[in-house]
Coordinates of C-alpha atoms in Angstrom, one line a residue:
M17 CA -20.4 -28.9 4.1
A18 CA -17.2 -27.3 3.0
P19 CA -14.3 -27.8 5.4
H20 CA -13.2 -24.7 7.4
L21 CA -9.7 -23.5 6.5
S22 CA -7.6 -21.4 8.8
Q23 CA -5.8 -18.3 7.6
A24 CA -2.5 -20.2 7.4
Q25 CA -4.1 -23.0 5.4
R26 CA -5.7 -20.5 3.0
L27 CA -2.3 -18.9 2.4
Q28 CA -0.6 -22.2 1.9
L29 CA -3.2 -23.1 -0.7
V30 CA -2.8 -19.7 -2.5
I31 CA 1.0 -20.1 -2.5
C32 CA 0.8 -23.6 -3.9
I33 CA -1.6 -22.5 -6.7
S34 CA 0.5 -19.4 -7.6
L35 CA 3.7 -21.5 -7.6
C36 CA 2.1 -24.0 -10.0
F37 CA 1.0 -21.3 -12.3
F38 CA 4.5 -19.7 -12.1
I39 CA 6.3 -22.9 -13.0
A40 CA 3.8 -23.7 -15.8
E41 CA 4.0 -20.3 -17.4
I42 CA 7.8 -19.8 -17.1
S43 CA 8.3 -23.3 -18.6
V44 CA 5.9 -22.9 -21.5
G45 CA 7.1 -19.3 -22.0
F46 CA 10.7 -20.3 -22.5
Y47 CA 9.7 -23.3 -24.5
T48 CA 7.6 -21.3 -26.9
R49 CA 9.7 -18.2 -26.6
S50 CA 6.6 -16.2 -25.6
L51 CA 7.5 -12.9 -24.0
A52 CA 4.0 -12.5 -22.9
L53 CA 3.9 -15.7 -20.9
I54 CA 7.4 -15.0 -19.4
A55 CA 6.3 -11.5 -18.3
D56 CA 3.1 -13.0 -16.8
A57 CA 5.1 -15.7 -15.0
F58 CA 7.4 -13.1 -13.3
H59 CA 4.3 -11.2 -12.3
Y60 CA 3.1 -14.4 -10.6
L61 CA 6.5 -14.4 -8.9
N62 CA 5.7 -10.9 -7.5
D63 CA 2.4 -12.3 -6.1
L64 CA 4.3 -15.2 -4.6
I65 CA 6.6 -12.8 -2.7
G66 CA 3.6 -11.0 -1.2
F67 CA 1.9 -14.2 -0.2
I68 CA 5.0 -15.6 1.4
V69 CA 5.6 -12.4 3.3
A70 CA 2.0 -12.6 4.7
Y71 CA 2.4 -16.3 5.5
A72 CA 5.7 -15.7 7.3
A73 CA 4.3 -12.8 9.3
L74 CA 1.3 -15.0 10.3
K75 CA 3.4 -17.8 11.5
I76 CA 5.8 -15.6 13.3
S77 CA 3.0 -13.8 15.1
A78 CA 1.7 -17.1 16.4
K79 CA 5.0 -17.9 18.2
K80 CA 4.7 -18.0 21.9
D81 CA 8.4 -17.6 22.6
S82 CA 10.4 -14.6 21.5
P83 CA 13.9 -13.1 22.0
Q84 CA 14.3 -11.2 25.2
D85 CA 15.1 -8.0 23.3
L86 CA 11.5 -8.1 21.9
S87 CA 9.6 -7.2 25.0
F88 CA 6.3 -7.3 23.2
G89 CA 7.1 -10.4 21.3
W90 CA 6.1 -10.8 17.7
Q91 CA 2.8 -9.0 18.0
R92 CA 3.6 -6.5 15.3
S93 CA 4.9 -9.0 12.8
R94 CA 1.7 -9.2 10.8
L95 CA 1.5 -5.4 10.7
L96 CA 5.0 -5.3 9.3
G97 CA 4.1 -7.8 6.6
A98 CA 1.0 -5.8 5.7
F99 CA 3.0 -2.6 5.5
F100 CA 5.6 -4.4 3.2
N101 CA 2.8 -5.7 1.0
G102 CA 1.2 -2.3 0.8
V103 CA 4.4 -0.6 -0.2
F104 CA 5.1 -3.4 -2.7
L105 CA 1.7 -2.9 -4.3
L106 CA 2.1 0.9 -4.2
A107 CA 5.3 0.7 -6.1
L108 CA 3.7 -1.7 -8.6
G109 CA 0.8 0.7 -9.2
V110 CA 3.2 3.7 -9.8
S111 CA 5.3 1.6 -12.2
I112 CA 2.2 0.5 -14.2
F113 CA 0.9 4.0 -14.3
L114 CA 4.1 5.5 -15.6
Q115 CA 4.5 2.7 -18.1
S116 CA 1.0 3.3 -19.3
I117 CA 1.8 7.0 -19.9
E118 CA 5.0 5.8 -21.8
R119 CA 2.8 3.5 -23.9
F120 CA 0.4 6.4 -24.8
V121 CA 3.3 8.5 -25.9
S122 CA 4.8 5.6 -27.9
L123 CA 1.5 5.1 -29.7
Q124 CA 1.2 8.8 -30.6
Q125 CA 4.7 8.9 -32.1
H126 CA 4.3 5.9 -34.3
D127 CA 2.0 5.0 -37.2
H128 CA -0.8 2.7 -36.1
S129 CA -1.2 1.2 -39.5
H130 CA 1.7 -1.2 -39.3
N131 CA 0.7 -4.8 -40.1
E132 CA 0.6 -6.9 -37.1
T133 CA -1.0 -10.2 -36.6
P134 CA -3.2 -10.6 -33.5
G135 CA -0.5 -12.7 -31.9
A136 CA 2.1 -10.0 -32.6
I137 CA -0.2 -7.3 -31.2
D138 CA -0.7 -9.4 -28.1
A139 CA 3.0 -9.9 -27.6
S140 CA 3.7 -6.2 -28.1
V141 CA 1.0 -5.2 -25.7
N142 CA 2.5 -7.4 -23.1
T143 CA 6.2 -6.6 -23.5
E144 CA 6.2 -2.9 -24.2
D145 CA 3.7 -2.0 -21.6
G146 CA 4.5 -2.6 -17.9
T147 CA 1.0 -3.8 -17.9
G148 CA 2.1 -6.5 -20.2
Q149 CA 1.6 -8.2 -17.0
V150 CA -1.8 -6.6 -17.0
F151 CA -3.0 -7.8 -20.3
T152 CA -2.2 -11.2 -21.2
L153 CA -3.5 -14.4 -19.9
H154 CA -2.5 -13.6 -16.4
D155 CA -3.7 -13.1 -13.0
N156 CA -1.5 -10.1 -12.2
H157 CA -1.9 -8.0 -9.2
R158 CA -4.4 -5.4 -10.2
H159 CA -5.5 -4.8 -6.7
N160 CA -8.9 -4.0 -5.3
N161 CA -9.7 -3.5 -1.6
L162 CA -13.2 -4.8 -0.7
Q163 CA -13.4 -3.5 2.8
P164 CA -12.1 -0.4 4.6
S165 CA -9.3 -1.1 7.0
K166 CA -10.5 -0.7 10.5
R167 CA -9.6 -1.8 14.0
G168 CA -10.1 -5.5 14.3
H169 CA -9.8 -6.1 10.6
D170 CA -6.7 -8.1 9.6
L171 CA -4.5 -5.8 7.5
G172 CA -2.2 -8.7 6.7
M173 CA -4.9 -10.8 5.1
L174 CA -6.2 -7.6 3.5
G175 CA -3.0 -7.3 1.6
V176 CA -3.4 -10.8 0.3
L177 CA -7.0 -10.1 -0.6
I178 CA -5.9 -7.1 -2.7
H179 CA -3.5 -9.3 -4.6
V180 CA -6.1 -12.0 -5.3
I181 CA -9.0 -9.8 -6.2
G182 CA -6.7 -7.6 -8.2
D183 CA -5.5 -10.6 -10.2
A184 CA -9.1 -11.6 -10.9
A185 CA -10.0 -8.0 -11.9
N186 CA -7.0 -7.9 -14.2
N187 CA -8.3 -10.9 -16.2
V188 CA -11.3 -8.8 -17.0
G189 CA -9.0 -6.1 -18.3
V190 CA -7.2 -8.7 -20.4
I191 CA -10.4 -9.8 -22.0
I192 CA -11.7 -6.3 -22.7
S193 CA -8.4 -5.1 -24.1
A194 CA -8.0 -8.2 -26.4
L195 CA -11.6 -7.9 -27.7
I196 CA -11.2 -4.2 -28.5
I197 CA -7.9 -4.7 -30.3
W198 CA -8.9 -7.9 -32.2
L199 CA -12.6 -7.2 -33.0
T200 CA -12.5 -3.6 -34.0
T201 CA -10.9 -1.7 -36.8
Y202 CA -10.9 1.8 -35.3
P203 CA -7.4 3.2 -35.5
A204 CA -7.4 4.2 -31.9
R205 CA -8.1 0.7 -30.7
Y206 CA -4.5 0.2 -29.6
Y207 CA -5.1 2.8 -26.9
A208 CA -7.3 0.3 -25.1
D209 CA -4.4 -1.5 -23.6
P210 CA -2.7 1.4 -21.9
A211 CA -6.0 3.0 -21.0
I212 CA -7.3 -0.1 -19.2
S213 CA -3.8 -0.6 -17.7
M214 CA -3.9 3.0 -16.3
A215 CA -7.3 2.4 -14.9
I216 CA -6.1 -0.8 -13.1
A217 CA -3.1 1.1 -11.8
I218 CA -5.4 3.7 -10.3
V219 CA -7.3 1.0 -8.6
I220 CA -4.1 -0.5 -7.2
L221 CA -3.0 2.9 -5.9
S222 CA -6.5 3.7 -4.4
T223 CA -6.5 0.4 -2.5
S224 CA -2.8 0.1 -1.5
I225 CA -2.5 3.6 -0.1
P226 CA -5.1 3.0 2.7
L227 CA -3.3 -0.3 3.5
V228 CA 0.0 1.5 3.8
R229 CA -1.6 4.4 5.8
N230 CA -3.5 2.2 8.2
S231 CA -0.6 -0.2 8.9
G232 CA 1.9 2.7 9.0
R233 CA -0.2 4.6 11.6
I234 CA -0.1 1.7 13.9
L235 CA 3.6 1.2 13.5
L236 CA 3.9 5.0 14.3
E237 CA 2.0 4.3 17.5
S238 CA -0.9 6.5 16.7
V239 CA -4.0 6.9 18.9
P240 CA -6.7 4.4 18.1
S241 CA -9.4 5.8 15.9
G242 CA -12.4 7.1 17.9
I243 CA -10.4 8.0 20.9
N244 CA -9.9 11.7 21.7
L245 CA -7.0 12.4 24.1
D246 CA -8.7 15.5 25.5
D247 CA -11.7 13.4 26.4
V248 CA -9.5 10.8 28.1
R249 CA -7.7 13.5 30.0
H250 CA -10.9 15.2 31.1
D251 CA -12.4 11.9 32.3
L252 CA -9.3 11.1 34.3
E253 CA -9.1 14.5 35.9
T254 CA -12.7 14.2 37.1
I255 CA -11.9 11.2 39.3
P256 CA -12.0 12.2 43.0
G257 CA -8.5 12.6 44.4
V258 CA -6.9 13.3 41.0
V259 CA -5.5 16.9 40.7
S260 CA -4.2 16.7 37.2
V261 CA -2.7 14.4 34.6
H262 CA 0.2 14.9 32.2
E263 CA 2.4 12.8 29.9
L264 CA -0.7 11.0 28.7
H265 CA 0.1 8.6 25.8
V266 CA -2.2 6.2 24.1
W267 CA -1.1 4.0 21.2
R268 CA -1.8 0.8 19.4
L269 CA 0.4 -2.3 19.8
N270 CA -1.5 -4.0 17.0
Q271 CA -5.0 -3.9 15.5
E272 CA -6.6 -5.3 18.6
K273 CA -4.6 -4.0 21.5
A274 CA -4.3 -0.4 22.8
L275 CA -1.9 0.7 25.5
A276 CA -1.6 3.8 27.6
S277 CA 0.7 5.5 30.1
V278 CA 0.1 8.6 32.2
H279 CA 1.5 10.6 35.1
V280 CA -1.2 11.5 37.6
T281 CA -0.9 14.2 40.2
I282 CA -2.8 13.4 43.4
S283 CA -3.1 15.4 46.6
N284 CA -1.3 14.5 49.8
E285 CA -4.7 13.8 51.5
T286 CA -5.6 11.0 49.0
I287 CA -2.2 9.4 48.7
S288 CA -3.3 6.5 50.9
D289 CA -6.2 5.9 48.5
F290 CA -4.0 5.7 45.4
V291 CA -4.7 2.0 44.8
Q292 CA -8.4 2.7 44.7
I293 CA -7.9 5.8 42.4
A294 CA -5.7 3.7 40.1
K295 CA -8.5 1.1 39.8
I296 CA -11.0 3.8 38.9
M297 CA -8.5 5.1 36.3
N298 CA -8.2 1.6 34.8
D299 CA -12.0 1.4 34.6
C300 CA -11.9 4.7 32.7
F301 CA -9.3 3.3 30.3
H302 CA -11.3 0.1 29.9
S303 CA -14.3 2.2 28.7
Y304 CA -12.1 3.5 25.9
G305 CA -11.0 0.0 24.9
I306 CA -7.6 0.4 26.5
H307 CA -6.9 -2.6 28.7
S308 CA -3.2 -2.2 29.6
A309 CA -2.2 1.1 31.3
T310 CA 0.8 2.3 33.3
V311 CA 0.0 4.9 35.9
Q312 CA 2.8 6.9 37.6
P313 CA 1.6 8.8 40.7
E314 CA 3.0 12.2 41.8
L315 CA 2.1 14.4 44.8
G316 CA 0.2 17.5 44.0
S317 CA 1.7 19.7 46.7
A318 CA 5.2 18.3 46.7
L319 CA 6.7 21.2 44.8
T320 CA 4.2 24.0 44.6
S321 CA 1.2 25.3 46.4
P322 CA -2.2 25.8 44.8
S323 CA -2.0 28.6 42.3
A324 CA -5.5 28.7 40.9
T325 CA -9.0 27.4 41.3
S326 CA -10.4 24.9 38.8
V327 CA -13.9 25.2 37.2
D328 CA -15.5 23.0 39.9
G329 CA -14.0 25.0 42.7
Q330 CA -11.2 22.6 43.6
E331 CA -7.6 23.7 44.0
D332 CA -5.6 23.5 40.9
F333 CA -2.1 21.9 41.4
S334 CA -1.2 22.0 37.7
Q335 CA 2.6 21.8 37.5
P336 CA 5.4 20.3 35.5
C337 CA 6.3 16.7 35.8
Q338 CA 8.0 16.0 39.1
V339 CA 9.8 12.9 38.0
K340 CA 11.6 13.9 34.8
C341 CA 15.0 13.6 33.2
G342 CA 17.5 16.4 33.6
A343 CA 18.1 19.1 31.0
S344 CA 21.0 17.1 29.5
C345 CA 18.7 14.3 28.3
E346 CA 15.5 16.3 27.8
V347 CA 15.7 16.0 24.1
L348 CA 16.0 12.2 24.3
T349 CA 12.7 11.7 26.1
C350 CA 9.5 10.6 24.3
C351 CA 8.2 14.1 24.4
G352 CA 11.5 16.0 24.0

């Protein structure tokens, strides 16, 4: 039975393998003066950076102690690493796509009948095209996302997965490009390299964009998918004793944890039952997968008298927030 490896151990193994390939390729590349190997080696270096970022984020997120100025600790460190990896891959995809276009233009402007040996062709493919990292012997990052990003799925490890699977897919592109160029005599065979390179760039973009979007939305404290704030508000306002709610905020701390804060207006008659009302509100939040909520109570008749009647016949005490910042700092509040 194969031993079970933790995420940290898997990343350590991937980093060690990538480092060995980088050292081997950069050494042989300089020794043989092969630009293809050197280009491929530096692409491995790009992979290494992504893997190290993911590993560092994983280790940091496991820390129990954190500086006092980080009130939530390191819980978002893995998200930050995933976002960095996603942006890194996105930039790589754009670069390869633009260099593929440049390669197409270059081939159109020059005669394809120049005499090149297969080795020379291979070298030119790998040095002139930014996909030179795409089409030599290398495991470059041509990235492919196997699973949709969703709540509970590790976006940090997903970024690493895109690197690894993309590298494997890139090898297929290397083989296809080499076979077309070496085994055919059709004049347009040289377009195989930039064409496959462009296809891989599109795959990178199509997989890195969701990674950036999903991790970025959490960093922007978006509402968890599947939760409708109007539904939450409606359920809270149907709790006996609750007049209205306002300043309702729901956001994600990380992929697993959702938080909420709300101001709740209650009538004077039910103020003594606020603890029980708060427990019911917490149960309501729990049903939405929100297990940490801050509830601020306000009195319904403290400032205004009933002005309308709600749908169910109860008095409507809808009113502005009673505990709010003055006009001088209104624009500095979360909703200002």
